[in-house]
Short mmCIF file of C-alpha atoms in Angstrom, two decimals:
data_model
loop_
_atom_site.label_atom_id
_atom_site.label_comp_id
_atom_site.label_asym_id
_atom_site.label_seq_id
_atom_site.Cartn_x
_atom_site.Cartn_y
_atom_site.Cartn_z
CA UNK A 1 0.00 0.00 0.00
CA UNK A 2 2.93 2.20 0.47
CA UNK A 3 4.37 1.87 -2.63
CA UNK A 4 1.28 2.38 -4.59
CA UNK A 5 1.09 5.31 -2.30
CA UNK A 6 4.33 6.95 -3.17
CA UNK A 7 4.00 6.28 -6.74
CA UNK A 8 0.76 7.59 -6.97
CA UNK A 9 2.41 10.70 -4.73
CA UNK A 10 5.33 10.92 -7.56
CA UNK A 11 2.87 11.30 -10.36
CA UNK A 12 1.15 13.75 -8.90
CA UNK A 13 4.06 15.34 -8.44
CA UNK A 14 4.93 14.89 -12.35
CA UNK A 15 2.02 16.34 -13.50
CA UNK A 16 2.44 19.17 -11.27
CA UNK A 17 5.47 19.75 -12.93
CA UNK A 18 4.65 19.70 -16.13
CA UNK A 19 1.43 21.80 -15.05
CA UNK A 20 3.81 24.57 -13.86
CA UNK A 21 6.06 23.77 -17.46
CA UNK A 22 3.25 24.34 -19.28
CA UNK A 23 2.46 27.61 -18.19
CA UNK A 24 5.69 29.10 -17.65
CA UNK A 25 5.83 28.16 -21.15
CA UNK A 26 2.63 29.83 -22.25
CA UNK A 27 3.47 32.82 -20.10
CA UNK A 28 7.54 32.90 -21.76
CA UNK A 29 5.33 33.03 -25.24
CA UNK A 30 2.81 35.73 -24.18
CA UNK A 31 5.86 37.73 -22.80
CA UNK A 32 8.11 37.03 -25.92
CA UNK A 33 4.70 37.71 -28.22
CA UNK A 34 3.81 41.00 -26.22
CA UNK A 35 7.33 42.02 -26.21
CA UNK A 36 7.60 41.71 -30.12
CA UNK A 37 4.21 43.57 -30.59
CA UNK A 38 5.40 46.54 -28.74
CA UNK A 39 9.16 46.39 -30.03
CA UNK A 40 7.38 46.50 -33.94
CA UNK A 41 4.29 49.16 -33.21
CA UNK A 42 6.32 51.51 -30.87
CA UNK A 43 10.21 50.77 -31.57
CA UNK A 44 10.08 50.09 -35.10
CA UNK A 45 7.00 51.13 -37.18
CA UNK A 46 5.86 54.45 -34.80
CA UNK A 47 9.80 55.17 -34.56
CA UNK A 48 10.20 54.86 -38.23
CA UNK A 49 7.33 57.30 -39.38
CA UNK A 50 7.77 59.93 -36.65
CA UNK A 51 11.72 60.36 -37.37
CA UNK A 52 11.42 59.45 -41.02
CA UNK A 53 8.54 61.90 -41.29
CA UNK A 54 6.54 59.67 -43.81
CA UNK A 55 3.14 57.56 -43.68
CA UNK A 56 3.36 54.01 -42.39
CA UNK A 57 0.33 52.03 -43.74
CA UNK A 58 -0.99 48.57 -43.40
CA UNK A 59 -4.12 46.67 -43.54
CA UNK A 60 -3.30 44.19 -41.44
CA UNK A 61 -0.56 42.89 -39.08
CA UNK A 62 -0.47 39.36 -37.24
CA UNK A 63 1.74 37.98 -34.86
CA UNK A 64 3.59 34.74 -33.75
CA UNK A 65 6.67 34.53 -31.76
CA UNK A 66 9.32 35.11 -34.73
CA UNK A 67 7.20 35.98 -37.55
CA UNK A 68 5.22 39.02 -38.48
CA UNK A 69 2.90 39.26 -41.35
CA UNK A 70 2.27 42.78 -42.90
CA UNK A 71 -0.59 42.88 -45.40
CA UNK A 72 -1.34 46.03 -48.14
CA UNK A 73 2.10 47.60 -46.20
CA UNK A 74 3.04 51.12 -47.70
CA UNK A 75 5.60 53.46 -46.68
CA UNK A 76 5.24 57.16 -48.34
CA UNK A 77 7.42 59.25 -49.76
CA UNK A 78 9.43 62.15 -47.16
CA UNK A 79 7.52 65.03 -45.43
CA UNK A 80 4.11 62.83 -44.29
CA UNK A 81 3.54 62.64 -48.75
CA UNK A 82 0.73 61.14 -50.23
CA UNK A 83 3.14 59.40 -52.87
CA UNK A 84 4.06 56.72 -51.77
CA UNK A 85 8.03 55.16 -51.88
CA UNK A 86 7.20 51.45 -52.06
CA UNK A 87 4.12 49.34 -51.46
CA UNK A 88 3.55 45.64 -51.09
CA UNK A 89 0.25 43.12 -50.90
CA UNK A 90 2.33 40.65 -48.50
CA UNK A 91 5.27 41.09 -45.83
CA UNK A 92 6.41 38.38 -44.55
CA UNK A 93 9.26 38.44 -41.77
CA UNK A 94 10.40 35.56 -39.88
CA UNK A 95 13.40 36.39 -36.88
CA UNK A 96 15.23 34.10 -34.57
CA UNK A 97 14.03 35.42 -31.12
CA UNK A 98 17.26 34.62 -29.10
CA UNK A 99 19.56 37.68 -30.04
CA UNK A 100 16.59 39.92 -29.47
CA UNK A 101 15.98 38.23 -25.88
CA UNK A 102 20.09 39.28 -25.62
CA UNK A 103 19.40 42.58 -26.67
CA UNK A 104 21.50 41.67 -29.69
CA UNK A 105 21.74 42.66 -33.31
CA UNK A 106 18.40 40.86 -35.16
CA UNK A 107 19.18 38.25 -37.16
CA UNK A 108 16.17 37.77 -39.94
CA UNK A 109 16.10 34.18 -41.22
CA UNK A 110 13.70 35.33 -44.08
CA UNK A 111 12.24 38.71 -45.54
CA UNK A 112 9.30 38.09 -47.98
CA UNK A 113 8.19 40.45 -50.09
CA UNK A 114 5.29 39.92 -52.88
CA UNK A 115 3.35 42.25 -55.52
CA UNK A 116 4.34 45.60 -54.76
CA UNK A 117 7.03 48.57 -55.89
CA UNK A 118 9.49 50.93 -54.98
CA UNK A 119 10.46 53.87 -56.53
CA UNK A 120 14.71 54.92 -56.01
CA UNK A 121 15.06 58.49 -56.71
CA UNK A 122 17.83 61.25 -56.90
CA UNK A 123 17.16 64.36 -57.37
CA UNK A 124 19.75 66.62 -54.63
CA UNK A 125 19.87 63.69 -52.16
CA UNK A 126 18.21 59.67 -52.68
CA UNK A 127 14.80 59.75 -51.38
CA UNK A 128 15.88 57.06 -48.97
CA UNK A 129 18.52 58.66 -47.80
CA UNK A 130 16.73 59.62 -44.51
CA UNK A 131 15.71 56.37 -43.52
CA UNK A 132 20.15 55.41 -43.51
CA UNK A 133 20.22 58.22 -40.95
CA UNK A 134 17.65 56.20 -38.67
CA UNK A 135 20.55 53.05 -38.15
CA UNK A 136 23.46 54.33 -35.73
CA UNK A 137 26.85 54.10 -37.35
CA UNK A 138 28.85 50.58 -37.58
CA UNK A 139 32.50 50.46 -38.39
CA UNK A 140 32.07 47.16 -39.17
CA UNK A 141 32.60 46.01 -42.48
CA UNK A 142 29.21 45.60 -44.63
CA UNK A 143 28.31 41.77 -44.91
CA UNK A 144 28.97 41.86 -41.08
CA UNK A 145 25.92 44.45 -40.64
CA UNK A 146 23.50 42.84 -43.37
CA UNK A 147 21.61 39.88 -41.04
CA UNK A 148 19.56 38.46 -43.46
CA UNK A 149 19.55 35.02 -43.97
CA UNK A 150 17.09 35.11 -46.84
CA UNK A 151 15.65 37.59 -49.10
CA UNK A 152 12.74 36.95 -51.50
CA UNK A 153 11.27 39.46 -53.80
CA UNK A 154 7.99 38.25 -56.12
CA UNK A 155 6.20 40.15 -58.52
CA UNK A 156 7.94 43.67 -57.91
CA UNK A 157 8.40 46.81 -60.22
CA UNK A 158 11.71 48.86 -59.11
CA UNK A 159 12.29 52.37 -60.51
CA UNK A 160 15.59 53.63 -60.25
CA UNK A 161 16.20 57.63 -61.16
CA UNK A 162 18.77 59.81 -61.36
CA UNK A 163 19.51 62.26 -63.56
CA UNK A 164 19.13 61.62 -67.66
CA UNK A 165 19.26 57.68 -66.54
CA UNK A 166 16.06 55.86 -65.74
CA UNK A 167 16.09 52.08 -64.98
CA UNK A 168 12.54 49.78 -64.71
CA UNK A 169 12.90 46.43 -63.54
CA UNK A 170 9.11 45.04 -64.03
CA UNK A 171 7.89 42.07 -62.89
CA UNK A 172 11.26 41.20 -60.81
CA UNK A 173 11.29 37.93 -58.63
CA UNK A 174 14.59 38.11 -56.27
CA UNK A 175 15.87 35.55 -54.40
CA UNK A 176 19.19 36.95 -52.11
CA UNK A 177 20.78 33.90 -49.61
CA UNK A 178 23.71 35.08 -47.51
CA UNK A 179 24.97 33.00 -43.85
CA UNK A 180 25.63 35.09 -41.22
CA UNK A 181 29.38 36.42 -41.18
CA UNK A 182 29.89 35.39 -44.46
CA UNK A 183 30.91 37.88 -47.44
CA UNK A 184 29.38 35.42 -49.87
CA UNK A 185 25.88 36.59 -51.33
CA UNK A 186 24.11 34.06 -54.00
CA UNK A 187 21.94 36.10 -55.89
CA UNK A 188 19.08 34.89 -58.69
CA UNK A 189 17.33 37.57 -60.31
CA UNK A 190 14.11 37.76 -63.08
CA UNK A 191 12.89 40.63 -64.61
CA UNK A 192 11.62 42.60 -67.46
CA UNK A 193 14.17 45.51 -67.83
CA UNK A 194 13.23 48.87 -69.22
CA UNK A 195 16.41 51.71 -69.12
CA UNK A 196 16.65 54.89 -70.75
CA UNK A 197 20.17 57.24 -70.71
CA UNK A 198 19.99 60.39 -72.44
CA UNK A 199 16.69 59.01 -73.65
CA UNK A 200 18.01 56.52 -75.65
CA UNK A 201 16.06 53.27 -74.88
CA UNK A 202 16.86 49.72 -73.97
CA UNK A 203 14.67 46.64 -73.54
CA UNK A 204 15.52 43.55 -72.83
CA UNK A 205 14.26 39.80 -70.20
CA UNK A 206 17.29 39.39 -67.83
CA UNK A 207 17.97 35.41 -65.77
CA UNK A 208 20.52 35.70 -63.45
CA UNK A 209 22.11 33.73 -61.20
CA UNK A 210 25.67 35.15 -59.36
CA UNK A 211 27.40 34.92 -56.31
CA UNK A 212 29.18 38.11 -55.24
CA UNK A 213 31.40 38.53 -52.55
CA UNK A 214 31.03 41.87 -50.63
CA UNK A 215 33.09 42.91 -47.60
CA UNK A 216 33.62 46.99 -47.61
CA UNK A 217 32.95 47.23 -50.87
CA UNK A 218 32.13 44.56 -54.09
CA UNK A 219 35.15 42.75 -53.99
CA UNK A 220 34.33 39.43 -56.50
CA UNK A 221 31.10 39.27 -58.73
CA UNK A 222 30.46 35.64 -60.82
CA UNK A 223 27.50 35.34 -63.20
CA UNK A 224 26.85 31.60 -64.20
CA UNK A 225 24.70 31.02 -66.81
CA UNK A 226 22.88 34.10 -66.98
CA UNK A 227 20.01 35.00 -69.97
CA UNK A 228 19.41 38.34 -71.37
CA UNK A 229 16.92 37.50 -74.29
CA UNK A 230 14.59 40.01 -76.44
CA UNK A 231 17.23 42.91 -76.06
CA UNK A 232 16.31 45.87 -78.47
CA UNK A 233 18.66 48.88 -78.11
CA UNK A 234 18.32 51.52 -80.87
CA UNK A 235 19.15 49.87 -84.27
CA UNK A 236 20.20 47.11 -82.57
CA UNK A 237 18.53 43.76 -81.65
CA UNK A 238 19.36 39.81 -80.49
CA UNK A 239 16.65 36.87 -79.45
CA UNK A 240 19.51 35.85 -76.41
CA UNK A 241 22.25 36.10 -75.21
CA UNK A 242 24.17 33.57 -72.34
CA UNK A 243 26.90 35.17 -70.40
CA UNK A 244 29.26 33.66 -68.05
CA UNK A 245 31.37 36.32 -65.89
CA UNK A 246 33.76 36.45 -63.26
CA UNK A 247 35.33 39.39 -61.75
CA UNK A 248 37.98 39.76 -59.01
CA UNK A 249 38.68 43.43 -58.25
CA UNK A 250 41.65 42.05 -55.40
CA UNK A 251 43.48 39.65 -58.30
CA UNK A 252 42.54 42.32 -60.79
CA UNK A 253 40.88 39.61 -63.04
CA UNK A 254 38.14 39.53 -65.42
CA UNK A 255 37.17 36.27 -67.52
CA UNK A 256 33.82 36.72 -69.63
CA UNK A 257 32.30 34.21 -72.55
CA UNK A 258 29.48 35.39 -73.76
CA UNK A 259 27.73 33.84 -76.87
CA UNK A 260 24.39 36.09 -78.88
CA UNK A 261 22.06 34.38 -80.86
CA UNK A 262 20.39 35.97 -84.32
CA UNK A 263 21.93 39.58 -83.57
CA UNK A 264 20.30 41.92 -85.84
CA UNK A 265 20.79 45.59 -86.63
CA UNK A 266 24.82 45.76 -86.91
CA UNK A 267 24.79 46.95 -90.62
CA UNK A 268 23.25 49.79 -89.99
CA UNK A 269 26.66 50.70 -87.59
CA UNK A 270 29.16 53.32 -89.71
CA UNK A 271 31.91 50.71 -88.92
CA UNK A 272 30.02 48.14 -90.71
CA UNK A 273 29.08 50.44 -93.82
CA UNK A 274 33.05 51.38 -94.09
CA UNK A 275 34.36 48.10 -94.19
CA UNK A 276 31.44 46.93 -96.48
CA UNK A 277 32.14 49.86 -99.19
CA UNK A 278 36.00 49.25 -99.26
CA UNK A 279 35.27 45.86 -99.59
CA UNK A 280 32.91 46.73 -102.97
CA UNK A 281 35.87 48.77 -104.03
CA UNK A 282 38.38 46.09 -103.83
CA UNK A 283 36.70 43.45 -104.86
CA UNK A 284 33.21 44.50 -107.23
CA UNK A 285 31.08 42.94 -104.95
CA UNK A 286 28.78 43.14 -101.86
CA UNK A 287 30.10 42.13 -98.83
CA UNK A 288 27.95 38.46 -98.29
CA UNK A 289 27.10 38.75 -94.97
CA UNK A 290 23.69 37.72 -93.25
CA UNK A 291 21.33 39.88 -92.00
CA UNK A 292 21.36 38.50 -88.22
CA UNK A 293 24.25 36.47 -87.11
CA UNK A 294 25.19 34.56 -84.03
CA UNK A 295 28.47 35.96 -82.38
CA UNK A 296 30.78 34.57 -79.87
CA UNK A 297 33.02 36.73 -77.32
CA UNK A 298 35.42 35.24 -75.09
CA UNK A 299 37.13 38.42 -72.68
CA UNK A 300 40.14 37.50 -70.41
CA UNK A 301 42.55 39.46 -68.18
CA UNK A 302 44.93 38.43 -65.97
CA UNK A 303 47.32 40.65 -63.97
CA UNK A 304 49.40 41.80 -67.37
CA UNK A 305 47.72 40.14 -69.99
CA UNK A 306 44.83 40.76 -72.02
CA UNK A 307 42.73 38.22 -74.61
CA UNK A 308 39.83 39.04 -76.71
CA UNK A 309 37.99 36.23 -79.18
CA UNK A 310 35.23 37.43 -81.30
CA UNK A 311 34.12 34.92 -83.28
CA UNK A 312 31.53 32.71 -85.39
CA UNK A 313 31.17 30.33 -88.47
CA UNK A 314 32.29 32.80 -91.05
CA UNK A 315 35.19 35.01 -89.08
CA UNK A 316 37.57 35.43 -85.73
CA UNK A 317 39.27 38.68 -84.80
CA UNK A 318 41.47 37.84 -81.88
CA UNK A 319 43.63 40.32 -79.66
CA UNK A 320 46.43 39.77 -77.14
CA UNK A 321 47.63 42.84 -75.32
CA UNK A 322 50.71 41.97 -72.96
CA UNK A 323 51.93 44.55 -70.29
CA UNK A 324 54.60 43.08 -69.65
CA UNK A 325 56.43 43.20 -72.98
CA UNK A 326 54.11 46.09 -74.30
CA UNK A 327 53.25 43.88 -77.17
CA UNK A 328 50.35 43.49 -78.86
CA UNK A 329 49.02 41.04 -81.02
CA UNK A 330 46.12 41.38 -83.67
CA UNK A 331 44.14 38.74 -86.25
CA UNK A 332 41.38 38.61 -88.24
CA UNK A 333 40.67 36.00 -90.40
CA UNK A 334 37.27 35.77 -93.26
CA UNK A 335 37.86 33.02 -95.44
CA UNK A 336 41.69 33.64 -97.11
CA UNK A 337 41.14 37.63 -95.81
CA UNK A 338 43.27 38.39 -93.38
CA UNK A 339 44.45 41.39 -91.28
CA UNK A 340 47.93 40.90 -88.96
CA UNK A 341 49.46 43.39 -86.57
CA UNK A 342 52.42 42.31 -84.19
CA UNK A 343 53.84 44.96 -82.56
CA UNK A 344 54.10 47.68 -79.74
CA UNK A 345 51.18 48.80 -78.20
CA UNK A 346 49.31 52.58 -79.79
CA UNK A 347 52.16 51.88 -82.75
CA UNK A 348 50.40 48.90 -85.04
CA UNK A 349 52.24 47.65 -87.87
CA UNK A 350 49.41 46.52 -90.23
CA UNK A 351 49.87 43.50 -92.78
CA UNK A 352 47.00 42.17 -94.88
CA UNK A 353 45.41 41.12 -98.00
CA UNK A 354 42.75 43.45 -98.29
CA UNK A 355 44.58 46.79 -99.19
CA UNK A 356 46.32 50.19 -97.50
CA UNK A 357 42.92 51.55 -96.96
CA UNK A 358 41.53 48.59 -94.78
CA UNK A 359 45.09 48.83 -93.32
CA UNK A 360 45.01 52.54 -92.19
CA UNK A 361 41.04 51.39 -90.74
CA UNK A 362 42.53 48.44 -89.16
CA UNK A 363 45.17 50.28 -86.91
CA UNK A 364 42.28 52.79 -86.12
CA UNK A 365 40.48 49.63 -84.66
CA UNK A 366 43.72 48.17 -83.19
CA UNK A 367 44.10 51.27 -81.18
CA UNK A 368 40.33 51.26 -79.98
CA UNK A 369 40.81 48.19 -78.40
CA UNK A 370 43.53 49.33 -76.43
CA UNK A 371 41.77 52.30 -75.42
CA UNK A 372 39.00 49.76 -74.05
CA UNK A 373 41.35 47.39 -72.43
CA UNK A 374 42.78 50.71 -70.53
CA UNK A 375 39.09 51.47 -69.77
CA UNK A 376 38.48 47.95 -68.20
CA UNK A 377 42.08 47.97 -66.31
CA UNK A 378 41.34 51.79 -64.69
CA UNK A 379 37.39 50.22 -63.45
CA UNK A 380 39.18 46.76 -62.06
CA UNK A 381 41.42 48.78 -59.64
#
């Protein structure tokens, strides 16, 4: 009898327990979930809109312990506007709890974002500008301060303005991954792109996928497999294109192959209409070339050296530019045409079949690319 007495004593005593567990749990929730709600409607969103001086709006807003769901969220434009500076249908932010607990930075393991836009604009200053004043300074370097896990952007239009230049990405789904204390950011992108510089127009569908390594500054950008297809910039036009990139700004180098499908429009060029009437001259004949073609680039540079490949079924112009020996080397082939130039760089010594003319043209081009490769060298510093 006294055993069944003290085990029937000892569960009691269990459930008791797990009683008390059970709501110190509940009440370690409540707290957490209270705490949150006041930290985001007094800390964060009344904070935001009194210092900011713009509109905070939302339909909705619900709660768990690490997540927060915004619904019709908008966010005006400076001075309490009625325009507003980006608007979404969905917010969706999900937070691990601990650091906050800690008093510690937030770390956000996801930020969604779905149907809305933003509108990036300069005109004296950005019109975001004044919310960067709201975050205190950090002297740490940049991928330390960005605590997002996870980034996902759906069905956006982004506006960016400045100036003569004008940039619409419609219809953009983002997708941004980073780990915590990690420079490396893997980045796939979607969008319709509209731009317009000096109101001269571009169009074109952009796929990208890219890592990019970030610490103070961009330090290392990779592209694999990207898409740009439908591209239509003044005279000029191609169905796709496929780019692979990689960039190190530290190594200084830059290796690009990038191959364009059915590029159209490249007659109407005034290089193109040169080299097509000295060819009639020379030879009595149009110049047989399609009216799209598919073209080939392959870019490399490596400390001191410097290739170039443009190429496809009917012709290759290749150029080697080497620092080290100021040399440069030149070829184009078209059948039996050739042009040849081995020689110091800005000083081409021009041999072909074609003529003097295309010869004197040819070390005008020769020099060009030089004149780009310095571009590319001053931007990789």
């Amino acid at each position: 009898m006294i055993g069944i007495k003290s085990k029937g004593f000892l569960i009691k005593k269990i459930l008791i327990f797990i009683i008390i567990l059970i709501v110190l749990s509940a009440s370690v929730v409540y707290l957490a979930s209270t705490k949150i709600k006041k930290i985001i409607n007094t800390k964060i969103i009344n904070q935001i809109s009194l210092k900011s001086k713009r509109n905070i709006t939302f339909s909705h807003i619900s709660y768990s312990t690490n997540k927060i769901v915004l619904n019709d969220f908008c966010i005006s434009e400076k001075k309490m506007s009625k325009k507003n500076f980006g608007c979404a249908k969905l917010v969706k932010i999900k937070f691990d709890i601990i650091p906050l607990i800690y008093k510690s930075d937030i770390v956000f393991d996801y930020i969604d974002i779905e149907d809305g836009n933003i509108n990036f604009i300069k005109s004296n200053d950005w019109n975001f500008s004044d919310i960067l004043k709201l975050f205190p300074d950090d002297k740490r370097a940049l991928y330390q301060r960005i605590n997002i896990k996870e980034l996902r952007i759906k069905n956006f239009d982004l506006l960016l303005k400045y100036g003569n230049t004008e940039l619409l990405l419609k219809n953009l789904d983002l997708e941004l991954n980073h780990s915590i204390k990690s420079s490396d950011f893997d980045i796939t992108l979607k969008s319709d792109v509209y731009s317009s510089i000096n109101d001269v127009m571009l169009f074109a569908c952009v796929d990208v996928h890219s890592n990019i390594k970030i610490i103070d500054r961009i330090l290392e950008i990779s592209l694999n497999n990207t898409r740009i297809s439908n591209l239509n910039y003044q005279k000029y036009s191609f169905e796709e294109a496929d780019i692979n990139l990689y960039i190190n700004r530290l190594k200084r180098k830059f290796d690009m192959d990038l191959r364009i499908k059915n590029l159209d429009g490249f007659k109407s060029s005034s290089g193109y209409k040169k080299i097509a009437d000295i060819y009639k001259k020379i030879y009595s004949n149009d110049l047989a070339v399609k009216d799209t073609i598919d073209l080939n680039l392959k870019a490399e540079f490596n400390e001191s050296l410097f290739k170039d490949e443009i190429y496809n079924n009917d012709f290759k112009i290749s150029s080697i530019i080497d620092l080290k020996t100021n040399n440069h080397r030149f070829e184009f082939r078209a059948g039996r045409l050739y042009i040849k130039s081995n020689s110091d760089i800005s000083k081409p010594e021009v041999r072909s079949n074609f003529g003097e003319t295309v010869n004197d043209l040819s070390e005008d081009l020769i020099v060009m690319l030089e004149k780009s490769y310095k571009m590319l060298l001053a931007k990789l510093k």
